[in-house]
Short mmCIF file of C-alpha atoms and ligand atoms in Angstrom, two decimals:
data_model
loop_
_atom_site.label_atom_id
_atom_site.label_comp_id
_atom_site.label_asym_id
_atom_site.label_seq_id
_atom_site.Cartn_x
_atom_site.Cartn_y
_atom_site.Cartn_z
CA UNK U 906 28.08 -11.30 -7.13
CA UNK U 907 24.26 -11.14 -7.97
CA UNK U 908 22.64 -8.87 -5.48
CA UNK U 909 19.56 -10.26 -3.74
CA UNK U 910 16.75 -8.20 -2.60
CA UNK U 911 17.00 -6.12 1.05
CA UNK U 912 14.67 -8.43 2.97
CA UNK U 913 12.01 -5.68 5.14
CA UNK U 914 9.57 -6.56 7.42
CA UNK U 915 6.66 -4.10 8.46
CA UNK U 916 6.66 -3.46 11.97
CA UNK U 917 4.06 -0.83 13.22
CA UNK U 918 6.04 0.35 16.51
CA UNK U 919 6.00 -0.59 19.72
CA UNK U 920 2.54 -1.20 19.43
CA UNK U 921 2.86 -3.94 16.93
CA UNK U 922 2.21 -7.37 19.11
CA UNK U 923 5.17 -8.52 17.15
CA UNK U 924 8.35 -7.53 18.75
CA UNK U 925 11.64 -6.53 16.73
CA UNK U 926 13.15 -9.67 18.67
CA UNK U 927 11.10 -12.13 16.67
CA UNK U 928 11.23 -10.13 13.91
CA UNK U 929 14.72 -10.86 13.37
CA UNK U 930 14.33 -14.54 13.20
CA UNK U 931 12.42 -14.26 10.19
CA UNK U 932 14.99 -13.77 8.14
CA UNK U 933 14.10 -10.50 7.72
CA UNK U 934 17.15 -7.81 7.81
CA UNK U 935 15.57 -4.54 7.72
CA UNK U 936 12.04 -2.70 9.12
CA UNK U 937 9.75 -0.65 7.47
CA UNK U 938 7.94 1.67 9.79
CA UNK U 939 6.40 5.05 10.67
CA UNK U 940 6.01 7.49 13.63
CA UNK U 941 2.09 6.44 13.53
CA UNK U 942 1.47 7.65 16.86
CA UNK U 943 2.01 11.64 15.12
CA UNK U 944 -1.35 12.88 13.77
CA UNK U 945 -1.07 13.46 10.14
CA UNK U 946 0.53 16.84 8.86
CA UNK U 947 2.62 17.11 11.86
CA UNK U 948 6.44 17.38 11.62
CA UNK U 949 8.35 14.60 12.66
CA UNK U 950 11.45 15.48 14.64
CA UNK U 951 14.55 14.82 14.60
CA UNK U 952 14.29 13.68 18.45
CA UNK U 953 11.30 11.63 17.76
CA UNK U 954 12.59 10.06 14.10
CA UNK U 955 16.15 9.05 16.54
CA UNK U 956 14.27 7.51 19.18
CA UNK U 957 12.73 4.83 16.54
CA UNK U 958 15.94 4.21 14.71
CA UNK U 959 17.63 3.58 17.90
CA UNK U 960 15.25 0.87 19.54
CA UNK U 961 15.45 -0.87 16.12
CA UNK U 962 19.05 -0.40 15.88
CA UNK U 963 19.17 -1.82 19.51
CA UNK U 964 17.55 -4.82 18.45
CA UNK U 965 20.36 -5.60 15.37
CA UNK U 966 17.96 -4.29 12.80
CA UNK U 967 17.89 -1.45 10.37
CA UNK U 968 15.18 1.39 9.66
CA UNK U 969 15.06 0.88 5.50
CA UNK U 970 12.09 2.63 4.51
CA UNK U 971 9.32 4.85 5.76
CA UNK U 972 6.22 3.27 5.16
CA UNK U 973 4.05 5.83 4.74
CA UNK U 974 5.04 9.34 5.16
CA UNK U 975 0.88 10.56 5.09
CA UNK U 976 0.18 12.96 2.73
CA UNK U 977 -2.41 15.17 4.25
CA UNK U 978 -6.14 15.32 3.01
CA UNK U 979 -6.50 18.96 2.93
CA UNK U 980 -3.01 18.70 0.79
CA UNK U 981 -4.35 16.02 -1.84
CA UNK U 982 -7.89 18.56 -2.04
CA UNK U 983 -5.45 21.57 -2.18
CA UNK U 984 -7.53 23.22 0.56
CA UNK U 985 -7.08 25.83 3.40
CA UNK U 986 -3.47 26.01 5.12
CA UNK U 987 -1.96 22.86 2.37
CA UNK U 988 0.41 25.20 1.87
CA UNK U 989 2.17 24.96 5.11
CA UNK U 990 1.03 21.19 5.50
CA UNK U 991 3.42 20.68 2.77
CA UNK U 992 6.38 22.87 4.56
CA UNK U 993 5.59 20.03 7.17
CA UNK U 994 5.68 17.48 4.98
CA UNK U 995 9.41 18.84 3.22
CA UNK U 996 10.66 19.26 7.05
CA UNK U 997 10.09 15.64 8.17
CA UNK U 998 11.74 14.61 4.84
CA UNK U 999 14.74 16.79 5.66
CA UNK U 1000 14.79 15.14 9.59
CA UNK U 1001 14.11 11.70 8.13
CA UNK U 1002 17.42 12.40 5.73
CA UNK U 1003 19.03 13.87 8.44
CA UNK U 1004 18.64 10.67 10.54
CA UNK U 1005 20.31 9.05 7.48
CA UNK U 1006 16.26 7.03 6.35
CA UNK U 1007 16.30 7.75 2.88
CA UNK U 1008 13.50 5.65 1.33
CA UNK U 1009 9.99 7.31 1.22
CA UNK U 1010 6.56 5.23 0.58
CA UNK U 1011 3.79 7.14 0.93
CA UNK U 1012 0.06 7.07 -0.89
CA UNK U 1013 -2.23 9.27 -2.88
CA UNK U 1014 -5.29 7.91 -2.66
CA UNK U 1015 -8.54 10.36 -1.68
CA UNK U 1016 -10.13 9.82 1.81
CA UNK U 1017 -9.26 6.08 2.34
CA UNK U 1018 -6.10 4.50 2.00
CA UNK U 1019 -6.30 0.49 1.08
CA UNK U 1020 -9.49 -1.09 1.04
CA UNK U 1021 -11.06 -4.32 1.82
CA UNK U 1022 -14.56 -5.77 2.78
CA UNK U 1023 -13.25 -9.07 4.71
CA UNK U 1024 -10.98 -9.41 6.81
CA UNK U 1025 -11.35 -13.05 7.50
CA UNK U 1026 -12.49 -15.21 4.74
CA UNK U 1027 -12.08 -18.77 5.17
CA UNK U 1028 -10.51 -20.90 2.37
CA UNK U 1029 -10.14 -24.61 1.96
CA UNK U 1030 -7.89 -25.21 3.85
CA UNK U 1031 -9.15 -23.33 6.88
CA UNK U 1032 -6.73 -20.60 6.63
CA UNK U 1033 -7.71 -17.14 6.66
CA UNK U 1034 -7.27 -14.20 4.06
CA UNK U 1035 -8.18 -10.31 3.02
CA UNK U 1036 -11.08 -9.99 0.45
CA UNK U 1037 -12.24 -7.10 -1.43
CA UNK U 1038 -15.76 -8.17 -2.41
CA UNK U 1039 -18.47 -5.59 -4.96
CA UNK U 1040 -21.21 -6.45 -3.50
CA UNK U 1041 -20.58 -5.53 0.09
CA UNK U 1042 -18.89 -2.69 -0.96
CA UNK U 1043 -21.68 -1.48 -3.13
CA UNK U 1044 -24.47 -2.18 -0.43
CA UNK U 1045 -22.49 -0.23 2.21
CA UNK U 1046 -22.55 2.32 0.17
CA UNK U 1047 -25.81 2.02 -1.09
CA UNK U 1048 -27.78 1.02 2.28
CA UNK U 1049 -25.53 1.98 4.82
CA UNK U 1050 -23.63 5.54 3.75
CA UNK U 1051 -26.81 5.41 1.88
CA UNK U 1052 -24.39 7.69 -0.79
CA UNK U 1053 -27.76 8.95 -3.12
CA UNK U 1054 -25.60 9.30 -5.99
CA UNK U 1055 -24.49 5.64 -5.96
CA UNK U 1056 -28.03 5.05 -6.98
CA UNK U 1057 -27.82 6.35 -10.30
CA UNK U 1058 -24.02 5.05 -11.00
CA UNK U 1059 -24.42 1.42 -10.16
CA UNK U 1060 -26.54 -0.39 -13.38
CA UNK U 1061 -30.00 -2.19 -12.11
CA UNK U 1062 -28.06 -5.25 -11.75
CA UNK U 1063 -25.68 -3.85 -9.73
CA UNK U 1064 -28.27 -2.78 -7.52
CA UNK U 1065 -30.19 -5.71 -7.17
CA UNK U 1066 -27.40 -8.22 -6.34
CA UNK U 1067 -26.12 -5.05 -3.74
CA UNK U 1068 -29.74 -5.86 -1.79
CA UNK U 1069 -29.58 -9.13 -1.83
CA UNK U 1070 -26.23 -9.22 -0.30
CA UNK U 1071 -27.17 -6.63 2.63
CA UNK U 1072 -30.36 -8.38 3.21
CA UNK U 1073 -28.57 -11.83 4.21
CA UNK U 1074 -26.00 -9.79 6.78
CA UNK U 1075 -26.82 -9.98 10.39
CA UNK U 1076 -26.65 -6.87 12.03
CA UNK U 1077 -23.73 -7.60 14.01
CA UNK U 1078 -22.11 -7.98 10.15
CA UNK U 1079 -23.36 -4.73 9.23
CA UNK U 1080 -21.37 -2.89 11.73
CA UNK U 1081 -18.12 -5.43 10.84
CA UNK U 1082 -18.44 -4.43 7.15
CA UNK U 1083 -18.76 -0.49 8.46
CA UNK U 1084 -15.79 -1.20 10.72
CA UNK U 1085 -13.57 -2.72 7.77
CA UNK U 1086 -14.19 0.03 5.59
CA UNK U 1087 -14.33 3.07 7.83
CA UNK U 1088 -11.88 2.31 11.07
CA UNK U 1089 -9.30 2.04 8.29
CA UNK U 1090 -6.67 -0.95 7.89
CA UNK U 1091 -3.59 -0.99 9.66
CA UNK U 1092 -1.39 2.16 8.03
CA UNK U 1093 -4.55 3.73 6.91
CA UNK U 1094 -4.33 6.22 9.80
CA UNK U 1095 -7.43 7.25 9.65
CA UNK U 1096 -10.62 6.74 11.17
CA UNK U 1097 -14.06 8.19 10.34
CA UNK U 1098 -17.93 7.93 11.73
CA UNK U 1099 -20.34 7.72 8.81
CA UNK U 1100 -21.03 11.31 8.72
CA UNK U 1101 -17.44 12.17 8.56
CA UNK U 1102 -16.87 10.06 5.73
CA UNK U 1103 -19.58 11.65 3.86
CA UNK U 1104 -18.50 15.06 4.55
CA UNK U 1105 -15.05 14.05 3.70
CA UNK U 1106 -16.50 12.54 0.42
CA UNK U 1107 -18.00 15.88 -0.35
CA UNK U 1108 -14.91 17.42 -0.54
CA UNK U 1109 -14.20 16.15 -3.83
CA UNK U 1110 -17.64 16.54 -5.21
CA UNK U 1111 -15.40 19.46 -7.52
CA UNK U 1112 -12.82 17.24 -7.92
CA UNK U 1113 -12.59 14.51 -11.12
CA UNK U 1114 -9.37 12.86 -12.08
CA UNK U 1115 -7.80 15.36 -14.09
CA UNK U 1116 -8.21 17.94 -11.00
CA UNK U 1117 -7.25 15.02 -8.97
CA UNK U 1118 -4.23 14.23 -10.74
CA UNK U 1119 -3.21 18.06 -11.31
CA UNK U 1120 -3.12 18.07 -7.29
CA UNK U 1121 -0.98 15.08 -7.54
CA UNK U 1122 1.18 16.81 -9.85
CA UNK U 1123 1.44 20.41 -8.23
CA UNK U 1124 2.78 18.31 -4.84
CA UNK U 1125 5.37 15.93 -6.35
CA UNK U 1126 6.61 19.59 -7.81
CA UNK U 1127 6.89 20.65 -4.52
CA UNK U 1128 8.71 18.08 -2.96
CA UNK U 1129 10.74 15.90 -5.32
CA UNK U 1130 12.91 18.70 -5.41
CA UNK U 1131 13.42 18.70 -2.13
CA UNK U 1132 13.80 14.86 -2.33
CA UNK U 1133 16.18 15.00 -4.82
CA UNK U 1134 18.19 17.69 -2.58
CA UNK U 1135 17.75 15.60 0.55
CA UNK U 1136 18.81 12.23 -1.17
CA UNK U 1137 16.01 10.58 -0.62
CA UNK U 1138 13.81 8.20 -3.06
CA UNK U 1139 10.27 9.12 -2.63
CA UNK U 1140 8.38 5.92 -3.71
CA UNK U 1141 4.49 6.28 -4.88
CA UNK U 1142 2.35 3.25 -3.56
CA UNK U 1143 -0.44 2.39 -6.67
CA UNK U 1144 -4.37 2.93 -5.41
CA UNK U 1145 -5.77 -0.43 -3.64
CA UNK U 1146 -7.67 -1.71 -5.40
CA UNK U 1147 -6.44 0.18 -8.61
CA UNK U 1148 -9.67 1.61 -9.18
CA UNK U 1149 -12.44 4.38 -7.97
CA UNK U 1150 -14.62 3.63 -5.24
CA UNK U 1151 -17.41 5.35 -4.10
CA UNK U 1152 -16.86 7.42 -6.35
CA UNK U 1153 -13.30 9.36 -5.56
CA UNK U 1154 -10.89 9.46 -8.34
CA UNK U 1155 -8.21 7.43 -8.35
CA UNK U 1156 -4.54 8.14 -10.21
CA UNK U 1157 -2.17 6.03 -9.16
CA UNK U 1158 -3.90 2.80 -10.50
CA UNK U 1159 -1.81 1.82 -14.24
CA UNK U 1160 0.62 1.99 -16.54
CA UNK U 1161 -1.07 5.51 -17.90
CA UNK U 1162 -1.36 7.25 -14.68
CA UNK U 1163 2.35 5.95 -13.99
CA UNK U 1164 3.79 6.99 -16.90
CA UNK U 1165 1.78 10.49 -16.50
CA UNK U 1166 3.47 11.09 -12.78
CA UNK U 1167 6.80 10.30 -14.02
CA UNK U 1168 6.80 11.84 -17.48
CA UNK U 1169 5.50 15.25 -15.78
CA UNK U 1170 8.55 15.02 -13.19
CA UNK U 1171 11.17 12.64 -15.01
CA UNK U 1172 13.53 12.82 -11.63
CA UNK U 1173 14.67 8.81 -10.33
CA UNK U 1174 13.50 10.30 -6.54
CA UNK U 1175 10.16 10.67 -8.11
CA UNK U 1176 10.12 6.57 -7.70
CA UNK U 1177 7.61 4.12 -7.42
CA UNK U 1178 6.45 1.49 -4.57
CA UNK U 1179 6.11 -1.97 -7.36
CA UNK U 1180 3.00 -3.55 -5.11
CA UNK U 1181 2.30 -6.74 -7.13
CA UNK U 1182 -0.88 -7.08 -5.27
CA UNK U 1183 -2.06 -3.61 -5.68
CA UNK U 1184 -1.65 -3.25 -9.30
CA UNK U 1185 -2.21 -7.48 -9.90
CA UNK U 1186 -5.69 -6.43 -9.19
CA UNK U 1187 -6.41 -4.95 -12.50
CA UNK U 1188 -6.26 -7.70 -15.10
CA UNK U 1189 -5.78 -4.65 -17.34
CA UNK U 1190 -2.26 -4.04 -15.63
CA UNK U 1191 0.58 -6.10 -17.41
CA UNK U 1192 2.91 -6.30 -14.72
CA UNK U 1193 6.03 -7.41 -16.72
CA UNK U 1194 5.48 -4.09 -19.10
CA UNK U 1195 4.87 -2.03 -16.03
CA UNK U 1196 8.30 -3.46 -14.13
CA UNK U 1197 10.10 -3.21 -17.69
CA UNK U 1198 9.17 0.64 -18.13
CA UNK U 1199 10.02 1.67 -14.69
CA UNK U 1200 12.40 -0.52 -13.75
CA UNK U 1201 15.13 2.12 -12.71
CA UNK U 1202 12.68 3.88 -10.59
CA UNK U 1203 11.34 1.47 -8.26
CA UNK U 1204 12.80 1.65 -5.06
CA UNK U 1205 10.88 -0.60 -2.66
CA UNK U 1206 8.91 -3.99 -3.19
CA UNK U 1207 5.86 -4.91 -2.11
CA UNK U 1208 5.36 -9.01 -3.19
CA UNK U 1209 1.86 -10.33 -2.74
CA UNK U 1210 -0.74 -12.03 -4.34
CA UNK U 1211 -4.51 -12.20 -5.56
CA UNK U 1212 -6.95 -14.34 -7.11
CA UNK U 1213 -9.61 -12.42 -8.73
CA UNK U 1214 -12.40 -13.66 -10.54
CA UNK U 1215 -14.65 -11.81 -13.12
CA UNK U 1216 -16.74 -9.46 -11.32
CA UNK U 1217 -13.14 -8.04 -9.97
CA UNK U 1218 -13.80 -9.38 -6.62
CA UNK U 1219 -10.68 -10.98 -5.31
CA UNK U 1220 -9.22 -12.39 -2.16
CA UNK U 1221 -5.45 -12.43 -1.10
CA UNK U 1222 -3.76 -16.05 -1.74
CA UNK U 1223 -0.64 -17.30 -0.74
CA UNK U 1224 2.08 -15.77 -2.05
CA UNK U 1225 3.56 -18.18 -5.19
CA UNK U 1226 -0.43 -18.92 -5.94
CA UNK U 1227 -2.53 -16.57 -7.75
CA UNK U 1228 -2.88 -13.99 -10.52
CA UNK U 1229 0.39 -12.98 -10.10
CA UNK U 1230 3.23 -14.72 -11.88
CA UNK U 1231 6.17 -14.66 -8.69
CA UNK U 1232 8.63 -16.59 -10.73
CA UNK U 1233 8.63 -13.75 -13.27
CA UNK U 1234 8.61 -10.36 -11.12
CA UNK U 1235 11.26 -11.78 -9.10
CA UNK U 1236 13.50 -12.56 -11.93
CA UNK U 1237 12.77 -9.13 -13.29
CA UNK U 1238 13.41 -7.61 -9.96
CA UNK U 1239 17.36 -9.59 -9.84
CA UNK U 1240 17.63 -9.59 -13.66
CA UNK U 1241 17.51 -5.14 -12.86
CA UNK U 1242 19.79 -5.40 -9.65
CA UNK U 1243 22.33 -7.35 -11.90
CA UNK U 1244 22.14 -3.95 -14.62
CA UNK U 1245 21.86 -1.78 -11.38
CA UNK U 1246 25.57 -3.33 -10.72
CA UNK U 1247 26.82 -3.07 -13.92
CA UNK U 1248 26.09 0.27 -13.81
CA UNK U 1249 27.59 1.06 -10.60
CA UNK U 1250 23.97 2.19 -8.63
CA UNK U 1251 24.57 2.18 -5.22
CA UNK U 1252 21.04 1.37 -4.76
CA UNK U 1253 21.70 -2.55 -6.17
CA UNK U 1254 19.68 -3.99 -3.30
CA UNK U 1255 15.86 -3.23 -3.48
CA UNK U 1256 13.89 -3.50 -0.33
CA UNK U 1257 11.40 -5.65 -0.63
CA UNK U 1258 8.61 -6.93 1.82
CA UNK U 1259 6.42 -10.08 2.04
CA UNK U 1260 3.10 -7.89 1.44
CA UNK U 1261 0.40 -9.19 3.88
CA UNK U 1262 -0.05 -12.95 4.79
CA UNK U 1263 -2.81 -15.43 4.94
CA UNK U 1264 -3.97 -16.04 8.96
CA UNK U 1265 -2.26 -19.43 9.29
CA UNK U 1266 -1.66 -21.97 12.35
CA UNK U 1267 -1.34 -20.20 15.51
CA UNK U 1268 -2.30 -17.16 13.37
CA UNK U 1269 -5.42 -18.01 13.78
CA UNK U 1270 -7.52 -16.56 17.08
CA UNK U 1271 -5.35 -14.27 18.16
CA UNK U 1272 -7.35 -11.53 19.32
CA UNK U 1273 -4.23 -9.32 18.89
CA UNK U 1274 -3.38 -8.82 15.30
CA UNK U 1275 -3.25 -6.52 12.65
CA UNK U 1276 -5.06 -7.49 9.67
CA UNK U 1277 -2.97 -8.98 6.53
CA UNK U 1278 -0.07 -8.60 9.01
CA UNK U 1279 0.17 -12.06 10.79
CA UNK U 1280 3.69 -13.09 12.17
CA UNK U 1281 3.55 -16.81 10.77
CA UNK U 1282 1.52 -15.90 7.25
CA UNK U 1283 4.25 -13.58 6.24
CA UNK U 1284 7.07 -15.87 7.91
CA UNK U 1285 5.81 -18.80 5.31
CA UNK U 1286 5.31 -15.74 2.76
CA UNK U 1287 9.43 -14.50 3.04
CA UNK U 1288 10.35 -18.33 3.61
CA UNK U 1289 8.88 -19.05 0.18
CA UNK U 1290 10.16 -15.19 -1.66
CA UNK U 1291 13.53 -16.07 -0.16
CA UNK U 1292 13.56 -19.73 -1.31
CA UNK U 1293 12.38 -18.66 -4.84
CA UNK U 1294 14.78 -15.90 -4.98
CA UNK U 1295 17.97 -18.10 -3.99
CA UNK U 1296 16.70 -20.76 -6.76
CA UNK U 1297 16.84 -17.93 -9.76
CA UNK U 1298 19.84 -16.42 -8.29
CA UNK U 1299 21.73 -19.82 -8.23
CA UNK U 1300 20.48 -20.97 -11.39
CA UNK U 1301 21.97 -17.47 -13.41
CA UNK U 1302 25.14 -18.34 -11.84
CA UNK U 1303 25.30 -21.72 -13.19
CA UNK U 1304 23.82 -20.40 -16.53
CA UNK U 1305 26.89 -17.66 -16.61
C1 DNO I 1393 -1.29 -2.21 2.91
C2 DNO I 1393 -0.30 -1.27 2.51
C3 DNO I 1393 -0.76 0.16 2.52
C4 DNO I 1393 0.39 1.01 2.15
C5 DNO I 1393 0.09 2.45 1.98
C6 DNO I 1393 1.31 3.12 1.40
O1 DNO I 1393 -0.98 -3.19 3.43
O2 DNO I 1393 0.30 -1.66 1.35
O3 DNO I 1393 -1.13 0.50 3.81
O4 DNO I 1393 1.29 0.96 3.19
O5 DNO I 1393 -0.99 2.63 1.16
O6 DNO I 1393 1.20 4.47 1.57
#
């Protein structure tokens, strides 16, 4: 038998406006969620962790992976009580193990977790997607954090086209770009005022990438022992974009950092989250290579895709269109489940999730939604993973 990939479906809680009910028409099998309502660095209980599994349990669905586990601030800055944030952090591991949810995502990125400066461009065909766009990044920053440094690291040009671009926004476009960036994207947790965000920006004024990644470092060897004794696969979700912004270091953005985080701590539950999208970013990132070399290691799937042009600036496409080449990752991803088999894993089935969708159909105008997380854009998004995936698997069994 060729295993096919555990079919997930990101549900944000009872909160979501999608219920579980629907969800299971999808043709998705499994849920990835989180306790979102618990404020970062808090313990998740047993009590609490139970209550989740069992409404999604009572709806014929399973709780496959966390998605995220929130790694503290003050723990990724290594400041005041991080110590005992990180007791916190092992505890809710051990309850989430306990509760028999074994699959860890969770992020390292400083300050703000994924990042985009649309949430509603139109394309061609009148659908709706994510973009992540230089220029409106680099005029909030430079007229509306009004960051002084940016100034000097942004070239003349930079600058310029940065102006122009804030000039043309209405006000009322100003405070959607602020929003987008600063109420933070569904997962991100957390919210900030602009004087928060500076002060939380300052925190890292000491802090370059080698610091940065040394923190990174000193925490995986802190818990992925306690992973590894809990049986549970921690899985490391790359920086989105791949790449600094304002400023804040980045680690978890290539091949290099990669192969840094799991040389230092060569463990399989120090595992990696394989986000096409994330890393697809980066024309710099070879995807293939970067599947090939960690291969045994990943233990969720996130499949979406970009189309970037040369400035870097991209905007999220439909999922078998764009930079990223579908018909290969997939075949890598069953082409490894086939050697997980022959090898006797018991972890042949990766979950994998339809990563964001394009606002499609009825989509579109719902007041209620959370952006990149559409019920019929990610519906067409599985439809077409699943179709693809029973096409490769069908055609290595007439191959064999
Ligand atoms: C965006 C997501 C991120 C991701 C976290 C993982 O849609 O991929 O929110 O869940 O960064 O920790």
């Amino acid at each position: 038998m060729i295993p096919k990939m555990k079919k997930t479906w990101r549900w944000y809680g009872p909160e979501d406006p999608i219920p579980l009910d629907y969800i299971k028409q999808t043709g998705a099998e499994g849920i990835v969620t989180a306790l979102h309502h618990i404020p970062n660095g808090q313990v998740w209980t047993v009590d609490q962790i139970n209550k989740r599994k069992n409404e999604i349990e009572n709806n014929g669905l399973k709780w496959n992976v966390v998605e995220s586990l929130p790694v503290h601030e003050d723990i990724k800055t290594m400041e005041g009580n991080y110590l005992k944030l990180i007791e916190n952090y092992k505890q809710s591991m051990t309850n989430l193990s306990l509760c028999g949810i074994n699959t860890i995502c969770y992020n390292f990125m400083p300050v703000l977790d994924w990042t985009r400066t649309s949430l509603n461009l139109k394309n061609k065909d009148n659908s709706f997607s994510l973009e992540y766009n230089f220029d409106a990044i680099r005029a909030f920053d430079l007229y509306i954090l009004k960051r002084k440094e940016a100034f000097l690291e942004y070239s003349k040009n930079q600058i310029q086209k940065a102006k122009k671009y804030f000039d043309q926004l209405s006000q009322l476009q100003r405070s959607e770009l602020t929003e987008n960036i600063l109420s933070g994207l569904p997962g991100s947790e957390e919210t900030y005022s602009i004087d928060l965000f500076k002060k939380k920006i300052k925190k890292y004024k000491n802090i370059d990438s080698n610091k940065f990644k040394d923190n990174l470092i000193n925490f995986l060897n802190l818990i992925i022992p306690h992973a590894k004794s809990n049986d549970i696969m921690m899985c490391i979700h790359p920086d989105d974009p791949p790449f600094s912004i304002f400023s804040l270091p980045r680690v978890v953005s290539n091949e290099r950092d990669l192969n840094c985080i799991f040389k230092e701590i060569p463990d399989i539950n120090n595992g990696l989250t394989f986000c096409t999208g994330s890393l697809g970013v980066s024309k710099k990132n070879d995807l293939n290579l970067i599947f090939n070399k960690f291969a045994k290691r990943i233990h969720f799937i996130h499949l979406r895709n970009i189309i970037s042009d040369f400035d870097g600036n991209f905007r999220e496409s439909n999922h078998l269109e764009g930079d990223v080449n579908m018909f290969e990752i997939v075949k890598k991803i069953i082409n490894e489940q086939i050697s997980r088999v022959s090898q006797n894993k018991s972890n042949k089935c990766i979950p994998m999730r339809p990563d964001h969708g394009n606002k499609i159909l009825d989509d579109i105008g719902k007041l209620n939604i959370n952006p990149g997380y559409s019920a019929i854009g990610r519906l067409k998004a599985l439809a077409e993973i699943r179709g693809l995936e029973l096409g490769i698997v069908n055609s290595i069994k007439n191959e064999t």
